[in-house]
Amino acid sequence: MSGIVAIIVIFFGIVTFFKAVRMVPQGYEWTVERFGKYTRTLDPGLHILMPIWYSVGRKINMMEQVLDVPSQDVITKDNAVVKVDGVVFFQVLDAAKAAYEVATLEIAILNLIMTNIRTAIGSLDLDESLSKRDEINAKVLVAVDAATHPWGLKVNRIELKDIAPPRDLVDSMARQMKAEREKRANILEAEGFRQAAILKAEGEKQSVILEAEGNREAAFRAAEARERSAEAEAKATELVSTAIAQGNVQAINYFVAQKYIEAFKALAESPNQKFVLLPMESSGILGSLAGIAELAKESMAKQAVVARPPSLPSSQGS
């Protein structure tokens, strides 16, 4: 009989020892309850509790945790239905609040995040929902962090992993993107043609300007040549007139021969004539040419006399 009592005492002592000695692992905090009421929180390490009066309540993970936000259908502002999922990073800062302020903490967090995602995306168009993901993340994070603060939580990050429009909407967006790219390509091609036309017009303009400049220069040169020719003709006429006035018969022959040769040249260059008959005497032309030669000799002799310096008078009584 005494042996059975001893075994019962030893068993009771072992159970009491394990109930009294508690070791909290790193990264966790345990709540302590006395007859079901929260009294304090145990930090990581070794602790001793009074059995029967005190017991461990909740074991709270104090490390940063990650939860996958399940996919859900969300309607955008322009009535497009998209599938959205995400991920949330949170950490418990107050074990007592996380244990006793809300039941099923993880489910509450997920429901709160999903609700705020629907609110954020529902206020945006489809294009904005696809392009403003960072803005949606920040908006949902602020709302969820404020809502979970009474639970002793700190929500660090919320990221939307995927925003998937329906298949037909994706095909429509692909066609729209293709049309937009073709539009940009056509615009660039038109700009290229326009620039080429402008450059071509500029080149033609410069060519016309240069051609006009050349024609003007050529006309100026031709006018200058005609002016000089007219001056030479006037000078020759003046010389012939002077010679005629002095009674020089050779000057008359020169004048007649010149006009005769010019008329003969015009007759020879006429495009309507195939044959030219010359009912004239060769001796008349030769005589005129001889008169021209005599006139030239006299002119050269006069120029030599004018150019000769006057001789100095000889000195008296040399």
mmCIF file of C-alpha atoms in Angstrom:
data_model
loop_
_atom_site.group_PDB
_atom_site.id
_atom_site.type_symbol
_atom_site.label_atom_id
_atom_site.label_comp_id
_atom_site.label_asym_id
_atom_site.label_seq_id
_atom_site.Cartn_x
_atom_site.Cartn_y
_atom_site.Cartn_z
ATOM 1 C CA MET A 1 0.000 0.000 0.000
ATOM 2 C CA SER A 2 2.754 2.415 0.914
ATOM 3 C CA GLY A 3 4.437 1.657 -2.433
ATOM 4 C CA ILE A 4 1.400 2.765 -4.397
ATOM 5 C CA VAL A 5 1.216 5.990 -2.408
ATOM 6 C CA ALA A 6 4.883 6.646 -3.084
ATOM 7 C CA ILE A 7 4.388 6.146 -6.821
ATOM 8 C CA ILE A 8 1.434 8.536 -6.774
ATOM 9 C CA VAL A 9 3.468 11.149 -4.897
ATOM 10 C CA ILE A 10 6.397 10.838 -7.283
ATOM 11 C CA PHE A 11 4.111 11.131 -10.303
ATOM 12 C CA PHE A 12 2.379 14.162 -8.824
ATOM 13 C CA GLY A 13 5.792 15.740 -8.099
ATOM 14 C CA ILE A 14 6.964 15.213 -11.690
ATOM 15 C CA VAL A 15 3.778 16.711 -13.116
ATOM 16 C CA THR A 16 4.021 19.658 -10.713
ATOM 17 C CA PHE A 17 7.635 20.252 -11.698
ATOM 18 C CA PHE A 18 6.839 20.390 -15.433
ATOM 19 C CA LYS A 19 3.861 22.608 -14.742
ATOM 20 C CA ALA A 20 5.923 24.990 -12.622
ATOM 21 C CA VAL A 21 9.044 25.268 -14.832
ATOM 22 C CA ARG A 22 8.447 26.940 -18.213
ATOM 23 C CA MET A 23 10.990 27.758 -20.928
ATOM 24 C CA VAL A 24 9.876 30.287 -23.563
ATOM 25 C CA PRO A 25 11.791 29.950 -26.886
ATOM 26 C CA GLN A 26 13.376 32.914 -28.664
ATOM 27 C CA GLY A 27 10.967 34.811 -30.902
ATOM 28 C CA TYR A 28 7.899 33.974 -28.844
ATOM 29 C CA GLU A 29 6.017 35.437 -25.912
ATOM 30 C CA TRP A 30 3.570 33.542 -23.720
ATOM 31 C CA THR A 31 0.699 34.967 -21.789
ATOM 32 C CA VAL A 32 0.091 33.892 -18.175
ATOM 33 C CA GLU A 33 -3.453 33.388 -16.851
ATOM 34 C CA ARG A 34 -4.666 32.965 -13.283
ATOM 35 C CA PHE A 35 -7.874 30.992 -13.236
ATOM 36 C CA GLY A 36 -8.447 32.037 -16.895
ATOM 37 C CA LYS A 37 -7.643 35.772 -16.488
ATOM 38 C CA TYR A 38 -4.615 37.424 -18.118
ATOM 39 C CA THR A 39 -2.018 38.550 -15.606
ATOM 40 C CA ARG A 40 1.333 39.000 -17.381
ATOM 41 C CA THR A 41 3.522 38.039 -20.352
ATOM 42 C CA LEU A 42 6.525 35.742 -20.293
ATOM 43 C CA ASP A 43 9.590 36.809 -22.297
ATOM 44 C CA PRO A 44 11.979 34.277 -23.907
ATOM 45 C CA GLY A 45 13.857 32.340 -21.219
ATOM 46 C CA LEU A 46 13.248 30.172 -18.121
ATOM 47 C CA HIS A 47 10.276 30.927 -15.837
ATOM 48 C CA ILE A 48 8.650 29.293 -12.796
ATOM 49 C CA LEU A 49 4.907 29.351 -12.326
ATOM 50 C CA MET A 50 2.771 28.296 -9.364
ATOM 51 C CA PRO A 51 0.860 25.243 -10.572
ATOM 52 C CA ILE A 52 -2.913 25.164 -10.352
ATOM 53 C CA TRP A 53 -3.139 28.947 -9.713
ATOM 54 C CA TYR A 54 -1.223 30.035 -12.862
ATOM 55 C CA SER A 55 -1.194 28.550 -16.346
ATOM 56 C CA VAL A 56 0.069 29.428 -19.828
ATOM 57 C CA GLY A 57 -2.613 31.104 -21.948
ATOM 58 C CA ARG A 58 -1.523 31.960 -25.559
ATOM 59 C CA LYS A 59 1.782 31.361 -27.277
ATOM 60 C CA ILE A 60 2.343 34.347 -29.609
ATOM 61 C CA ASN A 61 4.901 34.426 -32.407
ATOM 62 C CA MET A 62 6.726 37.800 -32.191
ATOM 63 C CA MET A 63 8.757 37.378 -35.401
ATOM 64 C CA GLU A 64 7.779 39.006 -38.713
ATOM 65 C CA GLN A 65 5.307 36.773 -40.487
ATOM 66 C CA VAL A 66 4.177 36.433 -44.086
ATOM 67 C CA LEU A 67 0.658 35.666 -45.251
ATOM 68 C CA ASP A 68 -0.489 35.012 -48.794
ATOM 69 C CA VAL A 69 -3.591 36.997 -49.701
ATOM 70 C CA PRO A 70 -5.855 34.653 -51.699
ATOM 71 C CA SER A 71 -6.969 35.605 -55.197
ATOM 72 C CA GLN A 72 -10.291 37.438 -55.501
ATOM 73 C CA ASP A 73 -12.369 39.068 -58.232
ATOM 74 C CA VAL A 74 -12.419 42.851 -58.041
ATOM 75 C CA ILE A 75 -14.531 45.243 -60.130
ATOM 76 C CA THR A 76 -12.776 48.417 -61.254
ATOM 77 C CA LYS A 77 -14.325 51.855 -61.672
ATOM 78 C CA ASP A 78 -15.015 51.203 -65.365
ATOM 79 C CA ASN A 79 -16.710 47.840 -64.557
ATOM 80 C CA ALA A 80 -13.828 45.597 -65.580
ATOM 81 C CA VAL A 81 -13.379 42.419 -63.536
ATOM 82 C CA VAL A 82 -9.804 41.562 -62.531
ATOM 83 C CA LYS A 83 -8.300 38.848 -60.364
ATOM 84 C CA VAL A 84 -6.032 40.178 -57.623
ATOM 85 C CA ASP A 85 -3.811 38.404 -55.104
ATOM 86 C CA GLY A 86 -0.994 39.583 -52.879
ATOM 87 C CA VAL A 87 1.210 39.078 -49.868
ATOM 88 C CA VAL A 88 1.381 40.823 -46.471
ATOM 89 C CA PHE A 89 4.261 41.138 -44.006
ATOM 90 C CA PHE A 90 3.317 41.870 -40.385
ATOM 91 C CA GLN A 91 4.746 41.586 -36.878
ATOM 92 C CA VAL A 92 3.160 41.328 -33.432
ATOM 93 C CA LEU A 93 4.352 44.091 -31.081
ATOM 94 C CA ASP A 94 2.019 43.455 -28.134
ATOM 95 C CA ALA A 95 1.364 39.797 -27.352
ATOM 96 C CA ALA A 96 -1.499 40.479 -24.918
ATOM 97 C CA LYS A 97 -3.454 42.589 -27.452
ATOM 98 C CA ALA A 98 -2.849 40.062 -30.236
ATOM 99 C CA ALA A 99 -4.062 37.280 -27.969
ATOM 100 C CA TYR A 100 -7.146 38.879 -26.415
ATOM 101 C CA GLU A 101 -8.240 41.806 -28.663
ATOM 102 C CA VAL A 102 -9.166 39.708 -31.722
ATOM 103 C CA ALA A 103 -10.024 36.092 -32.366
ATOM 104 C CA THR A 104 -8.357 34.190 -35.244
ATOM 105 C CA LEU A 105 -5.799 36.920 -35.886
ATOM 106 C CA GLU A 106 -4.612 35.740 -39.311
ATOM 107 C CA ILE A 107 -8.125 35.394 -40.739
ATOM 108 C CA ALA A 108 -8.974 38.877 -39.491
ATOM 109 C CA ILE A 109 -5.876 40.326 -41.168
ATOM 110 C CA LEU A 110 -6.611 38.622 -44.493
ATOM 111 C CA ASN A 111 -10.244 39.726 -44.545
ATOM 112 C CA LEU A 112 -9.239 43.280 -43.730
ATOM 113 C CA ILE A 113 -6.637 43.351 -46.512
ATOM 114 C CA MET A 114 -8.971 41.867 -49.115
ATOM 115 C CA THR A 115 -11.647 44.407 -48.263
ATOM 116 C CA ASN A 116 -9.253 47.342 -48.592
ATOM 117 C CA ILE A 117 -7.889 45.984 -51.894
ATOM 118 C CA ARG A 118 -11.415 45.939 -53.313
ATOM 119 C CA THR A 119 -11.951 49.503 -52.090
ATOM 120 C CA ALA A 120 -8.668 50.795 -53.552
ATOM 121 C CA ILE A 121 -9.021 49.152 -56.968
ATOM 122 C CA GLY A 122 -12.741 49.912 -57.169
ATOM 123 C CA SER A 123 -11.935 53.638 -57.164
ATOM 124 C CA LEU A 124 -9.588 53.345 -60.181
ATOM 125 C CA ASP A 125 -10.022 52.569 -63.857
ATOM 126 C CA LEU A 126 -8.517 49.424 -65.326
ATOM 127 C CA ASP A 127 -5.558 51.251 -66.859
ATOM 128 C CA GLU A 128 -4.873 53.029 -63.567
ATOM 129 C CA SER A 129 -5.146 49.761 -61.652
ATOM 130 C CA LEU A 130 -2.509 48.184 -63.887
ATOM 131 C CA SER A 131 -0.141 51.153 -63.876
ATOM 132 C CA LYS A 132 -0.487 52.454 -60.292
ATOM 133 C CA ARG A 133 0.333 49.324 -58.343
ATOM 134 C CA ASP A 134 2.671 51.121 -55.929
ATOM 135 C CA GLU A 135 -0.027 53.675 -55.171
ATOM 136 C CA ILE A 136 -2.517 50.887 -54.435
ATOM 137 C CA ASN A 137 -0.007 49.125 -52.172
ATOM 138 C CA ALA A 138 0.646 52.294 -50.194
ATOM 139 C CA LYS A 139 -3.053 53.084 -49.857
ATOM 140 C CA VAL A 140 -3.956 49.591 -48.621
ATOM 141 C CA LEU A 141 -0.959 49.539 -46.252
ATOM 142 C CA VAL A 142 -1.964 52.778 -44.539
ATOM 143 C CA ALA A 143 -5.559 51.631 -44.082
ATOM 144 C CA VAL A 144 -4.698 48.137 -42.806
ATOM 145 C CA ASP A 145 -1.935 49.355 -40.472
ATOM 146 C CA ALA A 146 -4.282 51.854 -38.868
ATOM 147 C CA ALA A 147 -7.021 49.234 -38.486
ATOM 148 C CA THR A 148 -4.743 46.582 -36.920
ATOM 149 C CA HIS A 149 -2.965 48.929 -34.504
ATOM 150 C CA PRO A 150 -5.458 48.125 -31.652
ATOM 151 C CA TRP A 151 -4.572 44.462 -32.112
ATOM 152 C CA GLY A 152 -0.938 45.094 -31.225
ATOM 153 C CA LEU A 153 0.267 44.553 -34.801
ATOM 154 C CA LYS A 154 2.580 46.400 -37.157
ATOM 155 C CA VAL A 155 1.897 45.807 -40.847
ATOM 156 C CA ASN A 156 5.228 46.420 -42.603
ATOM 157 C CA ARG A 157 4.446 45.773 -46.259
ATOM 158 C CA ILE A 158 1.568 44.814 -48.526
ATOM 159 C CA GLU A 159 2.374 43.835 -52.107
ATOM 160 C CA LEU A 160 -0.032 42.969 -54.905
ATOM 161 C CA LYS A 161 1.494 39.998 -56.695
ATOM 162 C CA ASP A 162 -0.769 39.881 -59.728
ATOM 163 C CA ILE A 163 -3.594 41.869 -61.305
ATOM 164 C CA ALA A 164 -5.040 39.702 -64.068
ATOM 165 C CA PRO A 165 -7.762 41.061 -66.374
ATOM 166 C CA PRO A 166 -10.060 38.609 -68.237
ATOM 167 C CA ARG A 167 -8.717 36.916 -71.362
ATOM 168 C CA ASP A 168 -10.898 38.842 -73.799
ATOM 169 C CA LEU A 169 -9.839 42.096 -72.155
ATOM 170 C CA VAL A 170 -6.181 41.102 -72.454
ATOM 171 C CA ASP A 171 -6.659 40.412 -76.182
ATOM 172 C CA SER A 172 -8.381 43.779 -76.613
ATOM 173 C CA MET A 173 -5.511 45.525 -74.824
ATOM 174 C CA ALA A 174 -3.006 43.728 -77.046
ATOM 175 C CA ARG A 175 -4.851 44.917 -80.162
ATOM 176 C CA GLN A 176 -4.993 48.426 -78.762
ATOM 177 C CA MET A 177 -1.264 48.366 -78.056
ATOM 178 C CA LYS A 178 -0.549 47.088 -81.559
ATOM 179 C CA ALA A 179 -2.715 49.820 -83.081
ATOM 180 C CA GLU A 180 -0.963 52.431 -80.971
ATOM 181 C CA ARG A 181 2.452 51.212 -82.091
ATOM 182 C CA GLU A 182 1.357 51.197 -85.742
ATOM 183 C CA LYS A 183 0.032 54.725 -85.270
ATOM 184 C CA ARG A 184 3.374 55.886 -83.867
ATOM 185 C CA ALA A 185 5.182 54.151 -86.724
ATOM 186 C CA ASN A 186 2.967 55.856 -89.307
ATOM 187 C CA ILE A 187 3.496 59.202 -87.622
ATOM 188 C CA LEU A 188 7.262 58.728 -87.637
ATOM 189 C CA GLU A 189 7.162 57.654 -91.291
ATOM 190 C CA ALA A 190 5.054 60.692 -92.209
ATOM 191 C CA GLU A 191 7.458 62.926 -90.318
ATOM 192 C CA GLY A 192 10.309 61.390 -92.287
ATOM 193 C CA PHE A 193 8.558 62.033 -95.616
ATOM 194 C CA ARG A 194 7.743 65.577 -94.526
ATOM 195 C CA GLN A 195 11.330 66.272 -93.518
ATOM 196 C CA ALA A 196 12.576 64.786 -96.788
ATOM 197 C CA ALA A 197 10.143 66.978 -98.772
ATOM 198 C CA ILE A 198 11.255 70.039 -96.831
ATOM 199 C CA LEU A 199 14.913 69.275 -97.471
ATOM 200 C CA LYS A 200 14.199 68.632 -101.148
ATOM 201 C CA ALA A 201 12.306 71.921 -101.429
ATOM 202 C CA GLU A 202 15.130 73.721 -99.663
ATOM 203 C CA GLY A 203 17.606 72.178 -102.071
ATOM 204 C CA GLU A 204 15.531 73.169 -105.099
ATOM 205 C CA LYS A 205 15.166 76.670 -103.675
ATOM 206 C CA GLN A 206 18.913 76.995 -103.223
ATOM 207 C CA SER A 207 19.427 75.614 -106.742
ATOM 208 C CA VAL A 208 17.027 78.180 -108.220
ATOM 209 C CA ILE A 209 18.696 80.955 -106.240
ATOM 210 C CA LEU A 210 22.151 79.892 -107.389
ATOM 211 C CA GLU A 211 20.920 79.547 -110.978
ATOM 212 C CA ALA A 212 19.391 83.045 -110.803
ATOM 213 C CA GLU A 213 22.633 84.374 -109.364
ATOM 214 C CA GLY A 214 24.529 82.727 -112.203
ATOM 215 C CA ASN A 215 22.150 84.098 -114.830
ATOM 216 C CA ARG A 216 22.429 87.546 -113.323
ATOM 217 C CA GLU A 217 26.207 87.334 -113.328
ATOM 218 C CA ALA A 218 26.164 86.047 -116.919
ATOM 219 C CA ALA A 219 23.807 88.848 -117.975
ATOM 220 C CA PHE A 220 26.037 91.373 -116.256
ATOM 221 C CA ARG A 221 29.076 89.962 -118.040
ATOM 222 C CA ALA A 222 27.241 89.947 -121.387
ATOM 223 C CA ALA A 223 26.054 93.518 -120.857
ATOM 224 C CA GLU A 224 29.586 94.546 -119.964
ATOM 225 C CA ALA A 225 30.901 92.827 -123.100
ATOM 226 C CA ARG A 226 28.261 94.538 -125.257
ATOM 227 C CA GLU A 227 29.125 97.853 -123.609
ATOM 228 C CA ARG A 228 32.780 97.401 -124.379
ATOM 229 C CA SER A 229 31.945 96.284 -127.921
ATOM 230 C CA ALA A 230 29.762 99.361 -128.363
ATOM 231 C CA GLU A 231 32.526 101.558 -127.002
ATOM 232 C CA ALA A 232 34.990 99.983 -129.419
ATOM 233 C CA GLU A 233 32.497 100.414 -132.285
ATOM 234 C CA ALA A 234 31.919 104.035 -131.331
ATOM 235 C CA LYS A 235 35.654 104.634 -131.123
ATOM 236 C CA ALA A 236 36.176 103.060 -134.548
ATOM 237 C CA THR A 237 33.322 105.092 -136.022
ATOM 238 C CA GLU A 238 34.780 108.243 -134.501
ATOM 239 C CA LEU A 239 38.180 107.496 -136.023
ATOM 240 C CA VAL A 240 36.663 106.765 -139.437
ATOM 241 C CA SER A 241 34.575 109.943 -139.272
ATOM 242 C CA THR A 242 37.669 111.987 -138.411
ATOM 243 C CA ALA A 243 39.591 110.414 -141.274
ATOM 244 C CA ILE A 244 36.721 111.107 -143.702
ATOM 245 C CA ALA A 245 36.540 114.691 -142.479
ATOM 246 C CA GLN A 246 40.231 115.072 -143.271
ATOM 247 C CA GLY A 247 39.609 113.779 -146.798
ATOM 248 C CA ASN A 248 41.177 110.345 -146.377
ATOM 249 C CA VAL A 249 39.670 108.107 -149.052
ATOM 250 C CA GLN A 250 41.032 104.943 -147.395
ATOM 251 C CA ALA A 251 38.740 105.532 -144.404
ATOM 252 C CA ILE A 252 35.726 105.409 -146.711
ATOM 253 C CA ASN A 253 37.005 102.141 -148.163
ATOM 254 C CA TYR A 254 37.393 100.737 -144.613
ATOM 255 C CA PHE A 255 33.858 101.677 -143.672
ATOM 256 C CA VAL A 256 32.374 100.206 -146.852
ATOM 257 C CA ALA A 257 34.439 97.009 -146.560
ATOM 258 C CA GLN A 258 33.354 96.494 -142.964
ATOM 259 C CA LYS A 259 29.661 96.814 -143.779
ATOM 260 C CA TYR A 260 30.142 94.622 -146.857
ATOM 261 C CA ILE A 261 31.768 91.848 -144.820
ATOM 262 C CA GLU A 262 29.074 92.031 -142.155
ATOM 263 C CA ALA A 263 26.325 91.694 -144.768
ATOM 264 C CA PHE A 264 28.117 88.782 -146.366
ATOM 265 C CA LYS A 265 28.459 87.083 -142.955
ATOM 266 C CA ALA A 266 24.718 87.510 -142.245
ATOM 267 C CA LEU A 267 23.893 86.091 -145.660
ATOM 268 C CA ALA A 268 26.154 83.065 -145.110
ATOM 269 C CA GLU A 269 24.712 82.341 -141.646
ATOM 270 C CA SER A 270 21.076 82.516 -142.786
ATOM 271 C CA PRO A 271 19.320 79.130 -142.095
ATOM 272 C CA ASN A 272 17.009 79.531 -145.122
ATOM 273 C CA GLN A 273 19.803 79.528 -147.656
ATOM 274 C CA LYS A 274 21.364 76.366 -149.078
ATOM 275 C CA PHE A 275 23.298 78.020 -151.906
ATOM 276 C CA VAL A 276 24.886 81.442 -151.997
ATOM 277 C CA LEU A 277 25.577 83.196 -155.328
ATOM 278 C CA LEU A 278 28.134 85.959 -155.178
ATOM 279 C CA PRO A 279 27.840 88.304 -158.183
ATOM 280 C CA MET A 280 30.731 90.460 -157.083
ATOM 281 C CA GLU A 281 34.275 91.275 -157.974
ATOM 282 C CA SER A 282 37.107 90.000 -155.887
ATOM 283 C CA SER A 283 39.197 93.025 -156.751
ATOM 284 C CA GLY A 284 36.688 95.320 -154.985
ATOM 285 C CA ILE A 285 37.024 93.455 -151.747
ATOM 286 C CA LEU A 286 40.807 93.306 -152.059
ATOM 287 C CA GLY A 287 40.910 97.012 -152.722
ATOM 288 C CA SER A 288 38.847 97.667 -149.633
ATOM 289 C CA LEU A 289 41.180 95.463 -147.603
ATOM 290 C CA ALA A 290 44.157 97.375 -148.980
ATOM 291 C CA GLY A 291 42.464 100.591 -147.881
ATOM 292 C CA ILE A 292 42.055 99.157 -144.410
ATOM 293 C CA ALA A 293 45.762 98.301 -144.290
ATOM 294 C CA GLU A 294 46.755 101.825 -145.421
ATOM 295 C CA LEU A 295 44.485 103.333 -142.790
ATOM 296 C CA ALA A 296 46.063 101.185 -140.093
ATOM 297 C CA LYS A 297 49.602 102.222 -141.192
ATOM 298 C CA GLU A 298 48.743 105.913 -141.069
ATOM 299 C CA SER A 299 47.189 105.549 -137.629
ATOM 300 C CA MET A 300 50.294 103.781 -136.303
ATOM 301 C CA ALA A 301 52.572 106.447 -137.796
ATOM 302 C CA LYS A 302 50.571 109.235 -136.111
ATOM 303 C CA GLN A 303 50.731 107.445 -132.782
ATOM 304 C CA ALA A 304 54.522 107.096 -133.109
ATOM 305 C CA VAL A 305 54.894 110.844 -133.814
ATOM 306 C CA VAL A 306 52.748 111.752 -130.829
ATOM 307 C CA ALA A 307 54.632 109.363 -128.527
ATOM 308 C CA ARG A 308 58.133 110.643 -129.666
ATOM 309 C CA PRO A 309 59.650 113.072 -127.096
ATOM 310 C CA PRO A 310 60.615 116.553 -128.385
ATOM 311 C CA SER A 311 64.316 117.102 -129.108
ATOM 312 C CA LEU A 312 66.279 119.503 -126.956
ATOM 313 C CA PRO A 313 67.693 122.682 -128.712
ATOM 314 C CA SER A 314 71.433 122.765 -129.154
ATOM 315 C CA SER A 315 73.347 125.121 -126.920
ATOM 316 C CA GLN A 316 74.832 128.381 -128.426
ATOM 317 C CA GLY A 317 78.579 128.806 -128.785
ATOM 318 C CA SER A 318 79.512 125.246 -128.188
#
